[in-house]
């Protein structure tokens, strides 16, 4: 692969990642806006709307823009692999939306910083894969920051915190599960 092809591939990946971050921030902020400004108290409905837009966007990327080749999967594979991933992802989104009813976006994002710690914990306990000691050491400031932010949060709400923490754990689990699926 020449430098031009490598640069184009990395540019596409970088732009895709930046677009994902932008969309993620817009969704979280608009969800919080709905909860606060319009007293919208239906996190499950909001999750259904989110999933509908994800479905439409994915369908357009596959069928209209041909971003990726569409591959038909056997129904047994969908039930065994895709359905569990979808359930974990959906419950994660529901819990995130639920937490936004009670806690500020800034606190939610701070608690979500615990995802790498959950991923490492699951990697150690379920996959029995050791982590480099520097990786483990780097998690201490992250976890310490989450603990400190939780202890000092002015707008702390136990329900919001627990739903956000569980969403973080599910994100870590989803990361492990999807990594296993992609590696075969």
PDB file of C-alpha atoms in Angstrom:
ATOM      1  CA  UNK A   1       0.000   0.000   0.000  1.00  0.00           C
ATOM      2  CA  UNK A   2       1.426   3.339  -1.042  1.00  0.00           C
ATOM      3  CA  UNK A   3       1.473   6.433   1.090  1.00  0.00           C
ATOM      4  CA  UNK A   4      -1.465   8.019  -0.759  1.00  0.00           C
ATOM      5  CA  UNK A   5      -3.714   4.991  -0.219  1.00  0.00           C
ATOM      6  CA  UNK A   6      -2.610   4.778   3.431  1.00  0.00           C
ATOM      7  CA  UNK A   7      -3.321   8.495   3.961  1.00  0.00           C
ATOM      8  CA  UNK A   8      -6.736   8.220   2.279  1.00  0.00           C
ATOM      9  CA  UNK A   9      -7.689   5.216   4.441  1.00  0.00           C
ATOM     10  CA  UNK A  10      -6.565   6.969   7.618  1.00  0.00           C
ATOM     11  CA  UNK A  11      -8.318  10.185   6.601  1.00  0.00           C
ATOM     12  CA  UNK A  12     -11.556   8.260   6.040  1.00  0.00           C
ATOM     13  CA  UNK A  13     -11.190   6.533   9.429  1.00  0.00           C
ATOM     14  CA  UNK A  14     -10.376   9.815  11.173  1.00  0.00           C
ATOM     15  CA  UNK A  15     -13.320  11.636   9.602  1.00  0.00           C
ATOM     16  CA  UNK A  16     -15.643   8.744  10.455  1.00  0.00           C
ATOM     17  CA  UNK A  17     -14.479   8.832  14.073  1.00  0.00           C
ATOM     18  CA  UNK A  18     -14.854  12.612  14.281  1.00  0.00           C
ATOM     19  CA  UNK A  19     -18.345  12.368  12.777  1.00  0.00           C
ATOM     20  CA  UNK A  20     -19.272   9.660  15.314  1.00  0.00           C
ATOM     21  CA  UNK A  21     -18.048  11.831  18.219  1.00  0.00           C
ATOM     22  CA  UNK A  22     -19.995  14.799  16.885  1.00  0.00           C
ATOM     23  CA  UNK A  23     -23.202  12.763  16.474  1.00  0.00           C
ATOM     24  CA  UNK A  24     -22.766  11.180  19.909  1.00  0.00           C
ATOM     25  CA  UNK A  25     -22.384  14.595  21.561  1.00  0.00           C
ATOM     26  CA  UNK A  26     -25.415  15.949  19.705  1.00  0.00           C
ATOM     27  CA  UNK A  27     -27.583  12.990  20.745  1.00  0.00           C
ATOM     28  CA  UNK A  28     -26.589  13.194  24.423  1.00  0.00           C
ATOM     29  CA  UNK A  29     -27.060  16.961  24.612  1.00  0.00           C
ATOM     30  CA  UNK A  30     -30.376  16.913  22.740  1.00  0.00           C
ATOM     31  CA  UNK A  31     -31.657  14.089  24.976  1.00  0.00           C
ATOM     32  CA  UNK A  32     -30.775  16.074  28.087  1.00  0.00           C
ATOM     33  CA  UNK A  33     -32.410  19.149  26.535  1.00  0.00           C
ATOM     34  CA  UNK A  34     -35.632  17.192  25.990  1.00  0.00           C
ATOM     35  CA  UNK A  35     -35.621  15.926  29.571  1.00  0.00           C
ATOM     36  CA  UNK A  36     -34.957  19.362  31.077  1.00  0.00           C
ATOM     37  CA  UNK A  37     -36.676  21.889  28.865  1.00  0.00           C
ATOM     38  CA  UNK A  38     -39.775  19.916  27.860  1.00  0.00           C
ATOM     39  CA  UNK A  39     -40.072  17.736  30.965  1.00  0.00           C
ATOM     40  CA  UNK A  40     -39.986  14.704  28.681  1.00  0.00           C
ATOM     41  CA  UNK A  41     -39.925  11.672  30.955  1.00  0.00           C
ATOM     42  CA  UNK A  42     -39.955   8.724  28.577  1.00  0.00           C
ATOM     43  CA  UNK A  43     -36.406   7.332  28.250  1.00  0.00           C
ATOM     44  CA  UNK A  44     -37.659   4.109  26.642  1.00  0.00           C
ATOM     45  CA  UNK A  45     -39.515   6.055  23.948  1.00  0.00           C
ATOM     46  CA  UNK A  46     -36.412   8.135  23.352  1.00  0.00           C
ATOM     47  CA  UNK A  47     -34.385   4.930  23.014  1.00  0.00           C
ATOM     48  CA  UNK A  48     -36.868   3.557  20.464  1.00  0.00           C
ATOM     49  CA  UNK A  49     -36.572   6.760  18.437  1.00  0.00           C
ATOM     50  CA  UNK A  50     -32.766   6.508  18.706  1.00  0.00           C
ATOM     51  CA  UNK A  51     -32.849   2.891  17.463  1.00  0.00           C
ATOM     52  CA  UNK A  52     -35.165   3.819  14.592  1.00  0.00           C
ATOM     53  CA  UNK A  53     -32.736   6.514  13.436  1.00  0.00           C
ATOM     54  CA  UNK A  54     -29.832   4.056  13.785  1.00  0.00           C
ATOM     55  CA  UNK A  55     -31.721   1.554  11.638  1.00  0.00           C
ATOM     56  CA  UNK A  56     -32.581   4.127   8.960  1.00  0.00           C
ATOM     57  CA  UNK A  57     -29.009   5.479   8.955  1.00  0.00           C
ATOM     58  CA  UNK A  58     -27.529   1.993   8.693  1.00  0.00           C
ATOM     59  CA  UNK A  59     -29.932   1.042   5.923  1.00  0.00           C
ATOM     60  CA  UNK A  60     -28.986   4.186   3.993  1.00  0.00           C
ATOM     61  CA  UNK A  61     -25.256   3.539   4.450  1.00  0.00           C
ATOM     62  CA  UNK A  62     -25.670  -0.020   3.135  1.00  0.00           C
ATOM     63  CA  UNK A  63     -28.281   0.428   0.408  1.00  0.00           C
ATOM     64  CA  UNK A  64     -28.116   4.036  -0.759  1.00  0.00           C
ATOM     65  CA  UNK A  65     -24.486   5.065  -0.279  1.00  0.00           C
ATOM     66  CA  UNK A  66     -23.058   1.518  -0.588  1.00  0.00           C
ATOM     67  CA  UNK A  67     -20.572   2.347   2.192  1.00  0.00           C
ATOM     68  CA  UNK A  68     -20.089  -1.351   2.930  1.00  0.00           C
ATOM     69  CA  UNK A  69     -21.089  -4.462   1.021  1.00  0.00           C
ATOM     70  CA  UNK A  70     -24.317  -5.923   2.399  1.00  0.00           C
ATOM     71  CA  UNK A  71     -23.932  -9.518   3.575  1.00  0.00           C
ATOM     72  CA  UNK A  72     -26.915 -11.739   4.258  1.00  0.00           C
ATOM     73  CA  UNK A  73     -26.442 -13.642   7.511  1.00  0.00           C
ATOM     74  CA  UNK A  74     -28.072 -16.930   8.462  1.00  0.00           C
ATOM     75  CA  UNK A  75     -30.912 -16.554  10.954  1.00  0.00           C
ATOM     76  CA  UNK A  76     -29.129 -18.818  13.452  1.00  0.00           C
ATOM     77  CA  UNK A  77     -26.123 -16.461  13.415  1.00  0.00           C
ATOM     78  CA  UNK A  78     -28.398 -13.476  13.967  1.00  0.00           C
ATOM     79  CA  UNK A  79     -30.009 -15.165  16.994  1.00  0.00           C
ATOM     80  CA  UNK A  80     -26.741 -16.449  18.448  1.00  0.00           C
ATOM     81  CA  UNK A  81     -24.457 -13.445  17.810  1.00  0.00           C
ATOM     82  CA  UNK A  82     -26.240 -10.308  16.638  1.00  0.00           C
ATOM     83  CA  UNK A  83     -29.262 -10.462  18.980  1.00  0.00           C
ATOM     84  CA  UNK A  84     -27.202 -10.570  22.217  1.00  0.00           C
ATOM     85  CA  UNK A  85     -25.069  -7.662  21.012  1.00  0.00           C
ATOM     86  CA  UNK A  86     -28.202  -5.719  20.088  1.00  0.00           C
ATOM     87  CA  UNK A  87     -29.786  -6.357  23.468  1.00  0.00           C
ATOM     88  CA  UNK A  88     -26.675  -5.242  25.375  1.00  0.00           C
ATOM     89  CA  UNK A  89     -26.387  -2.133  23.198  1.00  0.00           C
ATOM     90  CA  UNK A  90     -30.064  -1.239  23.578  1.00  0.00           C
ATOM     91  CA  UNK A  91     -30.083  -1.688  27.359  1.00  0.00           C
ATOM     92  CA  UNK A  92     -26.937   0.457  27.481  1.00  0.00           C
ATOM     93  CA  UNK A  93     -28.723   3.262  25.601  1.00  0.00           C
ATOM     94  CA  UNK A  94     -31.834   2.943  27.795  1.00  0.00           C
ATOM     95  CA  UNK A  95     -29.745   3.212  30.964  1.00  0.00           C
ATOM     96  CA  UNK A  96     -27.845   6.205  29.577  1.00  0.00           C
ATOM     97  CA  UNK A  97     -31.101   7.968  28.714  1.00  0.00           C
ATOM     98  CA  UNK A  98     -32.545   7.046  32.098  1.00  0.00           C
ATOM     99  CA  UNK A  99     -29.539   8.532  33.885  1.00  0.00           C
ATOM    100  CA  UNK A 100     -29.907  11.796  31.955  1.00  0.00           C
ATOM    101  CA  UNK A 101     -33.238  12.358  33.652  1.00  0.00           C
ATOM    102  CA  UNK A 102     -31.458  12.793  36.988  1.00  0.00           C
ATOM    103  CA  UNK A 103     -27.846  13.811  36.410  1.00  0.00           C
ATOM    104  CA  UNK A 104     -26.099  16.449  34.286  1.00  0.00           C
ATOM    105  CA  UNK A 105     -24.425  15.518  30.989  1.00  0.00           C
ATOM    106  CA  UNK A 106     -21.029  16.452  32.436  1.00  0.00           C
ATOM    107  CA  UNK A 107     -21.426  14.009  35.314  1.00  0.00           C
ATOM    108  CA  UNK A 108     -22.727  11.316  32.966  1.00  0.00           C
ATOM    109  CA  UNK A 109     -19.653  11.702  30.758  1.00  0.00           C
ATOM    110  CA  UNK A 110     -17.394  11.598  33.812  1.00  0.00           C
ATOM    111  CA  UNK A 111     -18.962   8.346  35.028  1.00  0.00           C
ATOM    112  CA  UNK A 112     -18.736   6.934  31.491  1.00  0.00           C
ATOM    113  CA  UNK A 113     -14.968   7.430  31.758  1.00  0.00           C
ATOM    114  CA  UNK A 114     -15.059   4.234  33.844  1.00  0.00           C
ATOM    115  CA  UNK A 115     -15.672   2.155  30.693  1.00  0.00           C
ATOM    116  CA  UNK A 116     -11.956   1.245  30.232  1.00  0.00           C
ATOM    117  CA  UNK A 117     -11.859  -0.031  33.837  1.00  0.00           C
ATOM    118  CA  UNK A 118     -14.910  -2.234  33.226  1.00  0.00           C
ATOM    119  CA  UNK A 119     -13.436  -3.459  29.950  1.00  0.00           C
ATOM    120  CA  UNK A 120     -10.189  -4.383  31.719  1.00  0.00           C
ATOM    121  CA  UNK A 121     -12.103  -6.068  34.544  1.00  0.00           C
ATOM    122  CA  UNK A 122     -14.156  -8.148  32.105  1.00  0.00           C
ATOM    123  CA  UNK A 123     -11.080  -9.000  30.064  1.00  0.00           C
ATOM    124  CA  UNK A 124      -9.363 -10.280  33.207  1.00  0.00           C
ATOM    125  CA  UNK A 125     -12.320 -12.128  34.727  1.00  0.00           C
ATOM    126  CA  UNK A 126     -14.222 -13.564  31.761  1.00  0.00           C
ATOM    127  CA  UNK A 127     -11.561 -13.913  29.075  1.00  0.00           C
ATOM    128  CA  UNK A 128      -8.712 -14.639  31.495  1.00  0.00           C
ATOM    129  CA  UNK A 129      -6.469 -12.380  29.408  1.00  0.00           C
ATOM    130  CA  UNK A 130      -3.783 -10.635  31.436  1.00  0.00           C
ATOM    131  CA  UNK A 131      -3.228  -6.926  30.977  1.00  0.00           C
ATOM    132  CA  UNK A 132       0.102  -5.155  30.862  1.00  0.00           C
ATOM    133  CA  UNK A 133       0.935  -3.617  34.229  1.00  0.00           C
ATOM    134  CA  UNK A 134       1.161  -0.154  32.655  1.00  0.00           C
ATOM    135  CA  UNK A 135      -2.399  -0.532  31.382  1.00  0.00           C
ATOM    136  CA  UNK A 136      -3.591  -1.444  34.854  1.00  0.00           C
ATOM    137  CA  UNK A 137      -1.604   1.411  36.367  1.00  0.00           C
ATOM    138  CA  UNK A 138      -3.160   3.888  33.913  1.00  0.00           C
ATOM    139  CA  UNK A 139      -6.639   2.939  35.130  1.00  0.00           C
ATOM    140  CA  UNK A 140      -6.030   4.194  38.677  1.00  0.00           C
ATOM    141  CA  UNK A 141      -6.203   7.926  37.816  1.00  0.00           C
ATOM    142  CA  UNK A 142      -9.316   7.301  35.714  1.00  0.00           C
ATOM    143  CA  UNK A 143     -11.140   5.382  38.423  1.00  0.00           C
ATOM    144  CA  UNK A 144      -9.877   7.838  41.052  1.00  0.00           C
ATOM    145  CA  UNK A 145     -11.233  10.732  38.991  1.00  0.00           C
ATOM    146  CA  UNK A 146     -14.632   9.076  38.671  1.00  0.00           C
ATOM    147  CA  UNK A 147     -14.730   8.417  42.427  1.00  0.00           C
ATOM    148  CA  UNK A 148     -13.687  11.987  43.211  1.00  0.00           C
ATOM    149  CA  UNK A 149     -16.226  13.464  40.781  1.00  0.00           C
ATOM    150  CA  UNK A 150     -18.946  11.236  42.202  1.00  0.00           C
ATOM    151  CA  UNK A 151     -18.145  12.201  45.782  1.00  0.00           C
ATOM    152  CA  UNK A 152     -18.119  15.925  44.998  1.00  0.00           C
ATOM    153  CA  UNK A 153     -20.976  16.119  42.448  1.00  0.00           C
ATOM    154  CA  UNK A 154     -23.397  18.839  43.524  1.00  0.00           C
ATOM    155  CA  UNK A 155     -26.311  17.369  41.543  1.00  0.00           C
ATOM    156  CA  UNK A 156     -25.693  13.780  42.631  1.00  0.00           C
ATOM    157  CA  UNK A 157     -28.639  11.419  42.290  1.00  0.00           C
ATOM    158  CA  UNK A 158     -28.206   7.758  43.232  1.00  0.00           C
ATOM    159  CA  UNK A 159     -30.602   6.467  40.541  1.00  0.00           C
ATOM    160  CA  UNK A 160     -28.863   8.487  37.833  1.00  0.00           C
ATOM    161  CA  UNK A 161     -25.435   7.437  39.041  1.00  0.00           C
ATOM    162  CA  UNK A 162     -26.298   3.727  39.239  1.00  0.00           C
ATOM    163  CA  UNK A 163     -27.986   3.646  35.831  1.00  0.00           C
ATOM    164  CA  UNK A 164     -25.009   5.458  34.306  1.00  0.00           C
ATOM    165  CA  UNK A 165     -22.531   3.156  36.053  1.00  0.00           C
ATOM    166  CA  UNK A 166     -24.427   0.091  34.834  1.00  0.00           C
ATOM    167  CA  UNK A 167     -24.470   1.601  31.320  1.00  0.00           C
ATOM    168  CA  UNK A 168     -20.686   1.978  31.589  1.00  0.00           C
ATOM    169  CA  UNK A 169     -20.353  -1.665  32.604  1.00  0.00           C
ATOM    170  CA  UNK A 170     -22.532  -2.704  29.669  1.00  0.00           C
ATOM    171  CA  UNK A 171     -20.407  -0.608  27.310  1.00  0.00           C
ATOM    172  CA  UNK A 172     -17.318  -2.449  28.578  1.00  0.00           C
ATOM    173  CA  UNK A 173     -19.094  -5.772  28.115  1.00  0.00           C
ATOM    174  CA  UNK A 174     -20.263  -4.759  24.662  1.00  0.00           C
ATOM    175  CA  UNK A 175     -16.690  -3.885  23.755  1.00  0.00           C
ATOM    176  CA  UNK A 176     -15.504  -7.343  24.796  1.00  0.00           C
ATOM    177  CA  UNK A 177     -18.403  -9.130  23.066  1.00  0.00           C
ATOM    178  CA  UNK A 178     -18.066  -7.222  19.802  1.00  0.00           C
ATOM    179  CA  UNK A 179     -14.301  -7.768  19.828  1.00  0.00           C
ATOM    180  CA  UNK A 180     -14.861 -11.493  20.160  1.00  0.00           C
ATOM    181  CA  UNK A 181     -17.389 -11.476  17.327  1.00  0.00           C
ATOM    182  CA  UNK A 182     -15.104  -9.494  15.018  1.00  0.00           C
ATOM    183  CA  UNK A 183     -12.078 -11.691  15.754  1.00  0.00           C
ATOM    184  CA  UNK A 184     -14.075 -14.798  14.865  1.00  0.00           C
TER     185      UNK A 184
END
